[in-house]
CSV table of C-alpha atoms in Angstrom, one decimal:
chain,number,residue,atom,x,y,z
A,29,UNK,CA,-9.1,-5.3,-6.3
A,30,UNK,CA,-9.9,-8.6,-4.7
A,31,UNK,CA,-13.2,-8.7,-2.1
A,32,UNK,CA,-12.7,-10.4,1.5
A,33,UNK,CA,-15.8,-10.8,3.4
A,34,UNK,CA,-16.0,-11.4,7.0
A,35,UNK,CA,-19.5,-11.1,7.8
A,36,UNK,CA,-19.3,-11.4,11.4
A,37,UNK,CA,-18.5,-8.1,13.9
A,38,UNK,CA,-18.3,-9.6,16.7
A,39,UNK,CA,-18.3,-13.3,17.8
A,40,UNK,CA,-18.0,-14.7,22.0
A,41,UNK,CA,-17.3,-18.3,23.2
A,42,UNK,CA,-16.9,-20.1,26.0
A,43,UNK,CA,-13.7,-21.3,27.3
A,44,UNK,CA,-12.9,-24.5,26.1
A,45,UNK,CA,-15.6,-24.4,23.4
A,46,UNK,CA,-15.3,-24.0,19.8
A,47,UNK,CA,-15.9,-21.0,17.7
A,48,UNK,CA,-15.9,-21.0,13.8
A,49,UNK,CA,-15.5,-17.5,12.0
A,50,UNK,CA,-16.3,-17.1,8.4
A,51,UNK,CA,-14.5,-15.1,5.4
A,52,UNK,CA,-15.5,-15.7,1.5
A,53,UNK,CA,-13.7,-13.7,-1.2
A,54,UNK,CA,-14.0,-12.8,-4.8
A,55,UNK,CA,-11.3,-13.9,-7.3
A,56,UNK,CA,-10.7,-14.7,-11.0
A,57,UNK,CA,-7.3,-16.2,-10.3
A,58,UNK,CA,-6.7,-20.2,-9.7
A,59,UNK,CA,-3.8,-19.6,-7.7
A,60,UNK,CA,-3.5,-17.5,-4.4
A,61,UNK,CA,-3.1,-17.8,-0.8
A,62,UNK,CA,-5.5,-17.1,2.0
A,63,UNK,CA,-4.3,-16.7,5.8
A,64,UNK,CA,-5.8,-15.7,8.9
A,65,UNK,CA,-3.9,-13.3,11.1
A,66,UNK,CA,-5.1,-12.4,15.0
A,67,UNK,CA,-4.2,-9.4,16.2
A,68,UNK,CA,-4.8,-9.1,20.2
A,69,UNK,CA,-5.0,-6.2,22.3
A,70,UNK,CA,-1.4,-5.8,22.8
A,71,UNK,CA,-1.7,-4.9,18.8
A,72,UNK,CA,1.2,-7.1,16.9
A,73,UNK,CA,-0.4,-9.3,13.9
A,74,UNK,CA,0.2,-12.7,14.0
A,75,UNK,CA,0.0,-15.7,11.3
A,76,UNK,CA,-2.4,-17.8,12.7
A,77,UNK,CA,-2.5,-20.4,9.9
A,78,UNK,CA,-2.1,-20.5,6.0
A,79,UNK,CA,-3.8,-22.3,2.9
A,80,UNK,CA,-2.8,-22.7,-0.6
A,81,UNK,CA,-5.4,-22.2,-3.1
A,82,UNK,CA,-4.0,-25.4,-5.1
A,83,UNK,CA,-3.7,-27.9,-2.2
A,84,UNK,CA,-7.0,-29.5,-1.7
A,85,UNK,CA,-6.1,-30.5,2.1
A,86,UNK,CA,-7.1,-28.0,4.8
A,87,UNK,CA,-4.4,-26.2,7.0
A,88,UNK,CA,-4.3,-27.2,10.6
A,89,UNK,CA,-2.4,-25.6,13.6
A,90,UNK,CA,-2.7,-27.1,16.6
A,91,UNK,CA,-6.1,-26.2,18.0
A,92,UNK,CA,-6.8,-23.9,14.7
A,93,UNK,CA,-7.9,-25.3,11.1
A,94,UNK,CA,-9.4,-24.4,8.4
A,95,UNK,CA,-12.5,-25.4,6.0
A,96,UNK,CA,-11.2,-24.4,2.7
A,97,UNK,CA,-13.8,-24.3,0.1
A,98,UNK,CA,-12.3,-23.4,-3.5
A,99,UNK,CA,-15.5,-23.6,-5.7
A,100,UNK,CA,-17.6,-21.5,-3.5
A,101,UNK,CA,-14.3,-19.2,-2.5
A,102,UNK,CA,-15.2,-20.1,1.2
A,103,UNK,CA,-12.8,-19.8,4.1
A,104,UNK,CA,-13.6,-20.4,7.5
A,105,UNK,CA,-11.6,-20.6,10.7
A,106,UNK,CA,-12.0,-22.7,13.3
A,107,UNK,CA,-11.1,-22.5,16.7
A,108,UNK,CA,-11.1,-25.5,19.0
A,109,UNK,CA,-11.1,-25.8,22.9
A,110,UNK,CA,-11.0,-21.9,23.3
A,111,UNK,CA,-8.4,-20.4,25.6
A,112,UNK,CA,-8.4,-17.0,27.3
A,113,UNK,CA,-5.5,-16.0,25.1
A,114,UNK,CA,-7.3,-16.7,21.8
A,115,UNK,CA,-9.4,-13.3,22.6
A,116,UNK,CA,-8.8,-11.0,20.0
A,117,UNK,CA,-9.4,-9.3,16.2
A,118,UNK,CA,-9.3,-11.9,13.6
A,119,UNK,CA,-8.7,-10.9,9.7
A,120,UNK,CA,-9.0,-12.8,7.0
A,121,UNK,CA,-6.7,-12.4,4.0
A,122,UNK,CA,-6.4,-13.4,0.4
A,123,UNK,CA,-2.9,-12.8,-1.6
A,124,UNK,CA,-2.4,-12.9,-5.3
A,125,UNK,CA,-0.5,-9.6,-5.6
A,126,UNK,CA,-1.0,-8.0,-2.6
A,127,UNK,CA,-2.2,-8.8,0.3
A,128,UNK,CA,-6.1,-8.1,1.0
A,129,UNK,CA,-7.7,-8.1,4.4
A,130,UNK,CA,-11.6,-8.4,5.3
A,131,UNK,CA,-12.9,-6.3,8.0
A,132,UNK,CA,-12.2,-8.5,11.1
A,133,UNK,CA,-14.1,-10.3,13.6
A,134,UNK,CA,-13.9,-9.3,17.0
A,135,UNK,CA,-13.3,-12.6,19.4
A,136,UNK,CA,-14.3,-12.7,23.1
A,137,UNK,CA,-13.9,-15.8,25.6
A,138,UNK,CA,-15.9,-16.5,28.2
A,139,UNK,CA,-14.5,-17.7,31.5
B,25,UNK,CA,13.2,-16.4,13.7
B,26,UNK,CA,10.5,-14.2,12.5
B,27,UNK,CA,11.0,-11.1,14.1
B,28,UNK,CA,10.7,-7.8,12.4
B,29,UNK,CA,11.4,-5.0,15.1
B,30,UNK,CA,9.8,-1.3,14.8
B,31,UNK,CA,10.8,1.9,17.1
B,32,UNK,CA,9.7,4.2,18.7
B,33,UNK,CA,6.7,2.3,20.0
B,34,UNK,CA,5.0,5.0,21.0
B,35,UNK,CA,5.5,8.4,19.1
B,36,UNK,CA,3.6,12.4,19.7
B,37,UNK,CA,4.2,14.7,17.3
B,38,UNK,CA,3.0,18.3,16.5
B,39,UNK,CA,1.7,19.1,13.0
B,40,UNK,CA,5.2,20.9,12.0
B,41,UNK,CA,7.5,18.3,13.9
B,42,UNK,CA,10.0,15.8,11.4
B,43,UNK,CA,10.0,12.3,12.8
B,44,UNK,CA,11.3,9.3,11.6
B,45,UNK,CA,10.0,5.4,12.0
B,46,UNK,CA,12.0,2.6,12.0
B,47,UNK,CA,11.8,-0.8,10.8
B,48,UNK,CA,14.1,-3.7,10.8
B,49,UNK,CA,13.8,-7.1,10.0
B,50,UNK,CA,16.5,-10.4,10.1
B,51,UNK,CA,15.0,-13.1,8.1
B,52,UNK,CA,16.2,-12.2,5.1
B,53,UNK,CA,13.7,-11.0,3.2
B,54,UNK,CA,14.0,-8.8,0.0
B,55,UNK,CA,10.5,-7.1,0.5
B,56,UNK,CA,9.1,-4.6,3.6
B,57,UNK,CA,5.8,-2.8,3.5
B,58,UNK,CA,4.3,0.1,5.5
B,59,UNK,CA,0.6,-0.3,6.5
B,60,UNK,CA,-1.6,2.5,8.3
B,61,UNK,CA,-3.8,1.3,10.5
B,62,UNK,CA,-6.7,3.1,12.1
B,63,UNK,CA,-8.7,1.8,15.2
B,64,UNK,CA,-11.2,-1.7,14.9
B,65,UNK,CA,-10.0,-1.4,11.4
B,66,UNK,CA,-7.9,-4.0,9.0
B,67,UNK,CA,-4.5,-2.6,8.2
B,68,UNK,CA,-4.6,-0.4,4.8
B,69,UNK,CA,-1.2,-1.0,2.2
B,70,UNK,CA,1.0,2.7,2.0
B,71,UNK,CA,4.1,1.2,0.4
B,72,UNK,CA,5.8,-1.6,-0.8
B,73,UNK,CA,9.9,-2.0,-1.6
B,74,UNK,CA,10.8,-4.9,-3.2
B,75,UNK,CA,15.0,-5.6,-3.6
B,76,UNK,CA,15.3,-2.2,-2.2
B,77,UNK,CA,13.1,-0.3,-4.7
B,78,UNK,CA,10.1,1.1,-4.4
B,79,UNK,CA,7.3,-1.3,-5.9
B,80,UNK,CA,3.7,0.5,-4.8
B,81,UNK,CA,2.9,3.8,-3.8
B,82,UNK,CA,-0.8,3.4,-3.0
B,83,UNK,CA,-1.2,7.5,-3.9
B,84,UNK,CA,0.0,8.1,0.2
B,85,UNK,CA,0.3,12.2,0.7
B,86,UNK,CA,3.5,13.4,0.1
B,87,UNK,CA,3.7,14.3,4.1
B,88,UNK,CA,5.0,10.4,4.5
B,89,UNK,CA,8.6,9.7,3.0
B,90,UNK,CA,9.8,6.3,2.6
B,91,UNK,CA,13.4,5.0,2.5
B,92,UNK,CA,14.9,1.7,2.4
B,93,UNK,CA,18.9,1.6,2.7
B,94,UNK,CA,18.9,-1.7,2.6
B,95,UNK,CA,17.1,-5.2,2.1
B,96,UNK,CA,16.8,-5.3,6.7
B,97,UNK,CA,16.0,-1.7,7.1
B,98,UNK,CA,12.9,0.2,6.4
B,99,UNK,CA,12.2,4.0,7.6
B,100,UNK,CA,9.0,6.0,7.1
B,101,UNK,CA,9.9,9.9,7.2
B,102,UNK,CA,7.5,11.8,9.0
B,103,UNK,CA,7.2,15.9,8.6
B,104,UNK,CA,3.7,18.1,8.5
B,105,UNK,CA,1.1,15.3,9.6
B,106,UNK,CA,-2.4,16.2,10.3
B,107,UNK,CA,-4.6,14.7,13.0
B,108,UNK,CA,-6.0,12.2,10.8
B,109,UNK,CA,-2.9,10.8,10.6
B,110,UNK,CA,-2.9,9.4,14.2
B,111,UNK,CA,-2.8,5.7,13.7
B,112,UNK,CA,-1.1,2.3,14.8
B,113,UNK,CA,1.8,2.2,11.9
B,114,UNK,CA,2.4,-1.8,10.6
B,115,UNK,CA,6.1,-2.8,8.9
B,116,UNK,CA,5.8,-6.3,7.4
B,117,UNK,CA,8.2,-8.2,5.7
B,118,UNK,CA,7.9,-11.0,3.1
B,119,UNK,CA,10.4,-13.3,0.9
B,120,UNK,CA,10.5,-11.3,-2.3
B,121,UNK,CA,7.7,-9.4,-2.7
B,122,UNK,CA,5.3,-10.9,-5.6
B,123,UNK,CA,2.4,-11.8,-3.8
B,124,UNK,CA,1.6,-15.8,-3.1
B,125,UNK,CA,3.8,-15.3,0.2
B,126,UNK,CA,3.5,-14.7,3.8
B,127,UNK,CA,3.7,-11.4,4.9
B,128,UNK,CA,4.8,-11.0,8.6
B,129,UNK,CA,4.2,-8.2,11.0
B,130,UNK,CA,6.1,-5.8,13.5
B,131,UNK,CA,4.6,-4.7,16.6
B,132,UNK,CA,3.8,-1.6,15.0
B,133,UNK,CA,4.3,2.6,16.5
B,134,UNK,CA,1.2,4.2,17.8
B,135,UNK,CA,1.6,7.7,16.3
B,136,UNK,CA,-0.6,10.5,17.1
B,137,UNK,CA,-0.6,13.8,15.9
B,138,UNK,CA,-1.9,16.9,18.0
């Protein structure tokens, strides 16, 4: 079974601040995708952004990008000008067969 | 549109009630999961159908039945739960169901048990 590490609980920022979560992950395989998913209060799990394991440029949505790091199976998530509605669970995820989620970080903005 | 739907929302049962959950998705997709998902937890993989069949069974107790009439529709059958099986319950969909895709979510049915 594939690892995801997210070795952060809990993480808080301040409105219109940025916040960077990290994931890293364990795989043999060259080709795979990773995601991030947010998951509010209000409970539905939402694509937040996506990254191909062969494309060396790093995803970007809007306020929300990635820093894809292949050789050292790094993933981090970054989180720009931080809005009240970006408080919530984060997971990282890695999918080669199935999909494999890390433990989450908790998100809290400060107004 | 990337909606998959799930009813009831919110569902109480007693240990020797039958209930059903419903999932339904219209983006035609050809694969639909069931994930159980506990509090402050990351979602854990029940089953997967794939083109209607049943692809993974991740060794889920027999108390949870799965059906899937067809590629939009996904039911999880529901009869002698335990406690423990109180939970947030996830239906996802995805294109076909091989991995290297995008899995999307329902809102998910709190269940709990009493």
């Amino acid at each position: 079974a594939q690892t995801v590490t997210q070795s952060q609980p809990e993480m808080s920022v301040q409105e219109a601040e940025t916040v960077t979560l990290s994931c890293t992950y364990d795989t043999s395989e060259s080709d795979y995708y990773l995601f991030w998913y947010k998951q509010p209060p209000s409970r539905q799990m939402i694509l937040v952004i996506r990254q191909e394991a062969y494309k060396q440029q790093n995803a970007t949505e809007n306020r929300f990008s990635v820093n894809f790091q292949k050789a050292a199976k790094s993933f981090s998530l970054k989180i720009s000008d931080s809005q009240l509605g970006d408080a919530a669970m984060y997971f990282c995820a890695y999918n080669d067969y199935k999909l494999s989620f890390g433990a989450g970080t908790t998100v809290t903005v400060r107004a | 549109d990337t909606e998959v739907t799930q009813t009831p929302k919110h569902l109480v049962m007693g240990m020797t009630n039958k209930k059903s959950l419903k999932c339904e998705q219209h983006m035609g997709h050809r694969a639909m999961y069931w994930y159980k998902q506990k509090a402050k937890k990351p979602p854990e993989l029940m089953f997967v159908y794939s083109y209607e069949k049943l692809s993974i069974n991740e060794s889920v107790p027999s108390r949870f039945s799965p059906e899937c009439p067809n590629s939009s529709l996904l039911n999880l059958h529901l009869h002698a739960l335990q406690p423990e099986d109180s939970a947030l319950y996830l239906c996802a969909s995805s294109p076909v169901g091989r991995g290297r895709e995008t899995q999307y979510f329902g809102p998910g049915t709190r269940l709990l048990v009493l």
